[in-house]
Coordinates of C-alpha atoms and ligand atoms in Angstrom, one line a residue:
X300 CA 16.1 13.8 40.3
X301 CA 15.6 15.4 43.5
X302 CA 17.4 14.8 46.5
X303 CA 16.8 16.3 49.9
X304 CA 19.3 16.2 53.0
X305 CA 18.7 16.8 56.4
X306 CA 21.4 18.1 58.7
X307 CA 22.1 20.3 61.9
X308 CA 24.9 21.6 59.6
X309 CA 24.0 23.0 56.6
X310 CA 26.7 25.1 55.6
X311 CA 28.8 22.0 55.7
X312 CA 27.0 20.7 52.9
X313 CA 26.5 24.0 50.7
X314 CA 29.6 24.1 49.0
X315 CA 30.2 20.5 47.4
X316 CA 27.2 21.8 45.3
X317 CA 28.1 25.1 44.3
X318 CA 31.0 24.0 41.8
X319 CA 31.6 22.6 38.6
X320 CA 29.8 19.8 37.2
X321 CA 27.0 19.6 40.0
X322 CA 26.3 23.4 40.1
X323 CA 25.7 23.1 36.3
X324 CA 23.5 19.7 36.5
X325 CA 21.4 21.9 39.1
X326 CA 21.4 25.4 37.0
X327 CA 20.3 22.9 34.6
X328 CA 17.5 21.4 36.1
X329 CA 18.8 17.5 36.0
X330 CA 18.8 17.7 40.0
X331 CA 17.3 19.6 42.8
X332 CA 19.4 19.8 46.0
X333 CA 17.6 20.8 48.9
X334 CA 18.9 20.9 52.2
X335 CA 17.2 21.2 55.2
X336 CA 18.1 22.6 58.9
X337 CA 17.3 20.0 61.2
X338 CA 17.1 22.7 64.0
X339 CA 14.0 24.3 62.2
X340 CA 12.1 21.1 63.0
X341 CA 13.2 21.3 66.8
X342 CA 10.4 21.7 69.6
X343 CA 11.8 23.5 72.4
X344 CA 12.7 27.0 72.5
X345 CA 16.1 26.3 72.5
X346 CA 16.6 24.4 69.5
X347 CA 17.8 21.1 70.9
X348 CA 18.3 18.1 68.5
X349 CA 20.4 16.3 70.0
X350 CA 20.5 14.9 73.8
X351 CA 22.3 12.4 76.5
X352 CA 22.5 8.7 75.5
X353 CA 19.6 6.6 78.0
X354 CA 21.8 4.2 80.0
X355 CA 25.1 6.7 80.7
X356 CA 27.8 7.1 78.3
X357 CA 29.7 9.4 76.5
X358 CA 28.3 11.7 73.7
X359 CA 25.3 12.9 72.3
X360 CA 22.5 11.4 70.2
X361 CA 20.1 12.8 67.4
X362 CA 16.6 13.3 68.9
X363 CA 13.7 11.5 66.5
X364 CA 11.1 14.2 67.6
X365 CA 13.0 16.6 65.3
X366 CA 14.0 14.0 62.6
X367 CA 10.3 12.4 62.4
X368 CA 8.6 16.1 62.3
X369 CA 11.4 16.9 59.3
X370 CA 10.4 13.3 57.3
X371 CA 7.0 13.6 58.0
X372 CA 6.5 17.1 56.8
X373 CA 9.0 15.8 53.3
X374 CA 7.3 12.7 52.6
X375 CA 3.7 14.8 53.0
X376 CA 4.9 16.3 49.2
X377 CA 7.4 13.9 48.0
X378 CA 7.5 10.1 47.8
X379 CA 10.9 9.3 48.1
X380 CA 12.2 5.7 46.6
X381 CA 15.2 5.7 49.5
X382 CA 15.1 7.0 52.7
X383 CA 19.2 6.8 53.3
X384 CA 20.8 7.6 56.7
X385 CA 24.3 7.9 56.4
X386 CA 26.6 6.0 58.9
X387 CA 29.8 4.5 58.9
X388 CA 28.5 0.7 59.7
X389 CA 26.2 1.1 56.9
X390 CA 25.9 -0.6 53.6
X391 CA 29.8 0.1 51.2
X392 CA 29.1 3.2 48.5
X393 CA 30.4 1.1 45.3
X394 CA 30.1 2.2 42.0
X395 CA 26.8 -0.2 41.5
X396 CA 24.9 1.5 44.1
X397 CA 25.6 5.3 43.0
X398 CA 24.3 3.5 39.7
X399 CA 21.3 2.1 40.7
X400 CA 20.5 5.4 42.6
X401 CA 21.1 7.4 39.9
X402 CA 17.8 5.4 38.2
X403 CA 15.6 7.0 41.3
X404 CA 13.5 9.8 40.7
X405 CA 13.9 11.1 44.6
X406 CA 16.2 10.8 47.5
X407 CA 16.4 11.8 51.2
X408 CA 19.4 11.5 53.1
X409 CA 19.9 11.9 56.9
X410 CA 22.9 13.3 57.9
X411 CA 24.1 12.0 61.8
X412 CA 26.6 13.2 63.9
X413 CA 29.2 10.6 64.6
X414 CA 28.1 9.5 68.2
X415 CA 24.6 8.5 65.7
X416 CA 21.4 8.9 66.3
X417 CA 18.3 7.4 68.4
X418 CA 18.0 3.8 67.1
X419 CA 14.2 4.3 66.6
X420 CA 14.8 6.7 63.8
X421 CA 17.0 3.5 61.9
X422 CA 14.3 0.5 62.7
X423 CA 11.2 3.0 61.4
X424 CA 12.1 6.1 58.8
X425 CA 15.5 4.6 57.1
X426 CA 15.4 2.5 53.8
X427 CA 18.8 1.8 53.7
X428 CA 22.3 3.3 55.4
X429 CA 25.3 4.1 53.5
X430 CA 29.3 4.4 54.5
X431 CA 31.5 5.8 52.5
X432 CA 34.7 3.7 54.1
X433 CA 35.9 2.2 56.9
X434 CA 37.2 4.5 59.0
X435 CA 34.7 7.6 61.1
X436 CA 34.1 10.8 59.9
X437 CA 33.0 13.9 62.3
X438 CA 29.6 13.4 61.0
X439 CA 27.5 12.3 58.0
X440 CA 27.5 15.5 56.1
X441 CA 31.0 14.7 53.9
X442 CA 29.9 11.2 53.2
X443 CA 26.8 12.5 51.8
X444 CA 28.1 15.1 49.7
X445 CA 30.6 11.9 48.3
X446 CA 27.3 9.9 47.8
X447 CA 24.8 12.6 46.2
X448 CA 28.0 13.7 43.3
X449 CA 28.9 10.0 42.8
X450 CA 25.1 10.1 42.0
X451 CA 24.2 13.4 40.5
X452 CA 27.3 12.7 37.7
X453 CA 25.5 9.7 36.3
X454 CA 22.2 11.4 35.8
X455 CA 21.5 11.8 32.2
X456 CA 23.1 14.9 30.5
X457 CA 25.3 15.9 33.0
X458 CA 28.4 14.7 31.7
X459 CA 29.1 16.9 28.1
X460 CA 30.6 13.9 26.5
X461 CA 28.0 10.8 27.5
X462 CA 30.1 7.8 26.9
X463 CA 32.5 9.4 29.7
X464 CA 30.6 8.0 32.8
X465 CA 31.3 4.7 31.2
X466 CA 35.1 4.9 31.0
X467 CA 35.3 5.8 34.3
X468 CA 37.5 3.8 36.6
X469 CA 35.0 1.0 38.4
X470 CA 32.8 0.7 35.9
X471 CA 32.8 -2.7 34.2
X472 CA 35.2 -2.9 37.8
X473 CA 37.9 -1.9 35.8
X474 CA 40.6 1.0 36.7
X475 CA 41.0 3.9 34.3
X476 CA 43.8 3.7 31.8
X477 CA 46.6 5.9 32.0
X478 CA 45.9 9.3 30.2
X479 CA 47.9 12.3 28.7
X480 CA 47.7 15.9 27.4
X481 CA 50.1 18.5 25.7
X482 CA 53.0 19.1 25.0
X483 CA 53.6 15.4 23.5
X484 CA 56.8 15.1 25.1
X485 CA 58.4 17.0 28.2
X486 CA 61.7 16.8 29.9
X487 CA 62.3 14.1 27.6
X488 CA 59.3 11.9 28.9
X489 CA 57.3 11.3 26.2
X490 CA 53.2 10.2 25.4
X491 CA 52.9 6.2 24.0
X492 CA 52.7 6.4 20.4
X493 CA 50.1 4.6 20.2
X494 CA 47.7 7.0 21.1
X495 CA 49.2 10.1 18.6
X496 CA 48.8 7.4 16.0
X497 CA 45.3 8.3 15.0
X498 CA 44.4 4.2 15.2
X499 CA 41.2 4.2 16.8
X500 CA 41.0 0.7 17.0
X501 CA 45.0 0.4 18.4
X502 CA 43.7 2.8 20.8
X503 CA 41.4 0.8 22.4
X504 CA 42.9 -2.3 22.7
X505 CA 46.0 -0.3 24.3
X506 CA 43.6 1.8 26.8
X507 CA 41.6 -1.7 27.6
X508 CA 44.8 -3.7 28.6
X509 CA 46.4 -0.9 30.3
X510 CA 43.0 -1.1 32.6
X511 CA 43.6 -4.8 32.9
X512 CA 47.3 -4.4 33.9
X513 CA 46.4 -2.2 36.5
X514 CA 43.3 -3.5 37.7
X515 CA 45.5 -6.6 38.1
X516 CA 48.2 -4.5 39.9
X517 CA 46.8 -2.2 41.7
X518 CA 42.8 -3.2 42.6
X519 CA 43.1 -7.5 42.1
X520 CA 40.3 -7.8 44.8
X521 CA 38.3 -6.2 41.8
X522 CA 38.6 -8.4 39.1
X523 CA 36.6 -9.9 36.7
X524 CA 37.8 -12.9 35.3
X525 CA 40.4 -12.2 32.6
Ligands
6GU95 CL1 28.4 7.8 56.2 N1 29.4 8.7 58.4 C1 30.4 8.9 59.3 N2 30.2 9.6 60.4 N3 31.6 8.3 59.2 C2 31.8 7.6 58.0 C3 30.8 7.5 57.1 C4 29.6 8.0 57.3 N4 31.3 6.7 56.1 C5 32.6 6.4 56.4 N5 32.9 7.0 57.6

């Protein structure tokens, strides 16, 4: 996959990607994470991208000049399957939609800052706009790092142990079971038995109605029909 950002803040959006199980999915050639200065694409000498709302008003927009010039010059090399500008009255980032973008081969995302951007750049370059939740961030450039590792994780091969994607809570819109580690007990509190008991089968039933009880308790607005 490869996935390219745009953003008047790059160093925002360096580090999420230099760690752990995304820095070794890129050292390993599953993804390519390219992000791209916003204010390289700017035409006056002073680097502007962003200017006064038309009509009054507080704040300041994205310019398109800058953000067509950076598409234009992307899409003349890559043909991207979403063109995703990420705002908080966008589309909900679920589980299902970090899957189905995981099946892409390329992504661009547009990161805005929170006043937005010129509406002309939504209407004619965007393919689809994402939120991460209901409530405003400074800008789009955390909500896009969220998106691109709920994404990048799911790629194929990223994840040593395969099956572990699919135990994750919210797939099958289920919540995770509860799980433990050594020492067996401490302070008295102790592991279930159940899952020292070497029962693989006893194991499984346990772990799936745990994530039923608390699906139930804590995410109901989730459910499947049990
Ligand atoms: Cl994608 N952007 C901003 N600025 N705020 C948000 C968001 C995005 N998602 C939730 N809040």
């Amino acid at each position: 996959m490869r996935v390219d950002i745009i953003t008047c803040l790059p160093s925002l959006i360096e580090s999420p990607f230099a760690h752990s199980i995304i820095q070794r999915a890129i050292a390993q050639e599953k993804v390519e994470i390219n992000i791209h200065d916003l204010r390289a694409y700017a035409t006056n000498k002073h680097r502007q991208v962003d200017d006064a709302v038309y009509g009054g008003g507080a704040g300041m927009l994205l310019m398109i000049e800058p953000i067509a010039r950076c598409i234009d010059a992307l899409r003349a090399k890559v043909n991207y399957q979403e063109v995703i500008y990420m705002a908080p009255d966008g589309e909900l980032l679920t589980q299902g939609m970090a899957n189905q973008l995981s099946l892409q081969e390329n992504l661009l995302i547009l990161c805005g800052h929170y006043k937005g951007i010129d509406e002309r750049v939504r209407a004619h370059f965007i393919t689809r706009e994402v939120s991460i939740g209901n409530y405003v961030l400074s800008g789009g450039e955390l909500a896009a790092a969220v998106l691109v590792d709920s994404v990048v994780r799911l790629l194929p091969g990223v994840l040593s142990d395969s099956t572990s994607a699919l135990t994750d809570s919210f797939q099958e819109d289920l919540i995770a079971p509860p799980a433990y580690t050594r020492p067996a007990i401490f302070r008295g509190m102790e592991v279930p038995p159940v899952l020292l008991s070497g029962h693989e089968k006893a194991i499984e039933a346990w772990r799936y109605e745990k994530a039923l009880e608390r699906t139930k308790e804590r995410r109901p607005e989730l459910g499947i029909n049990y």
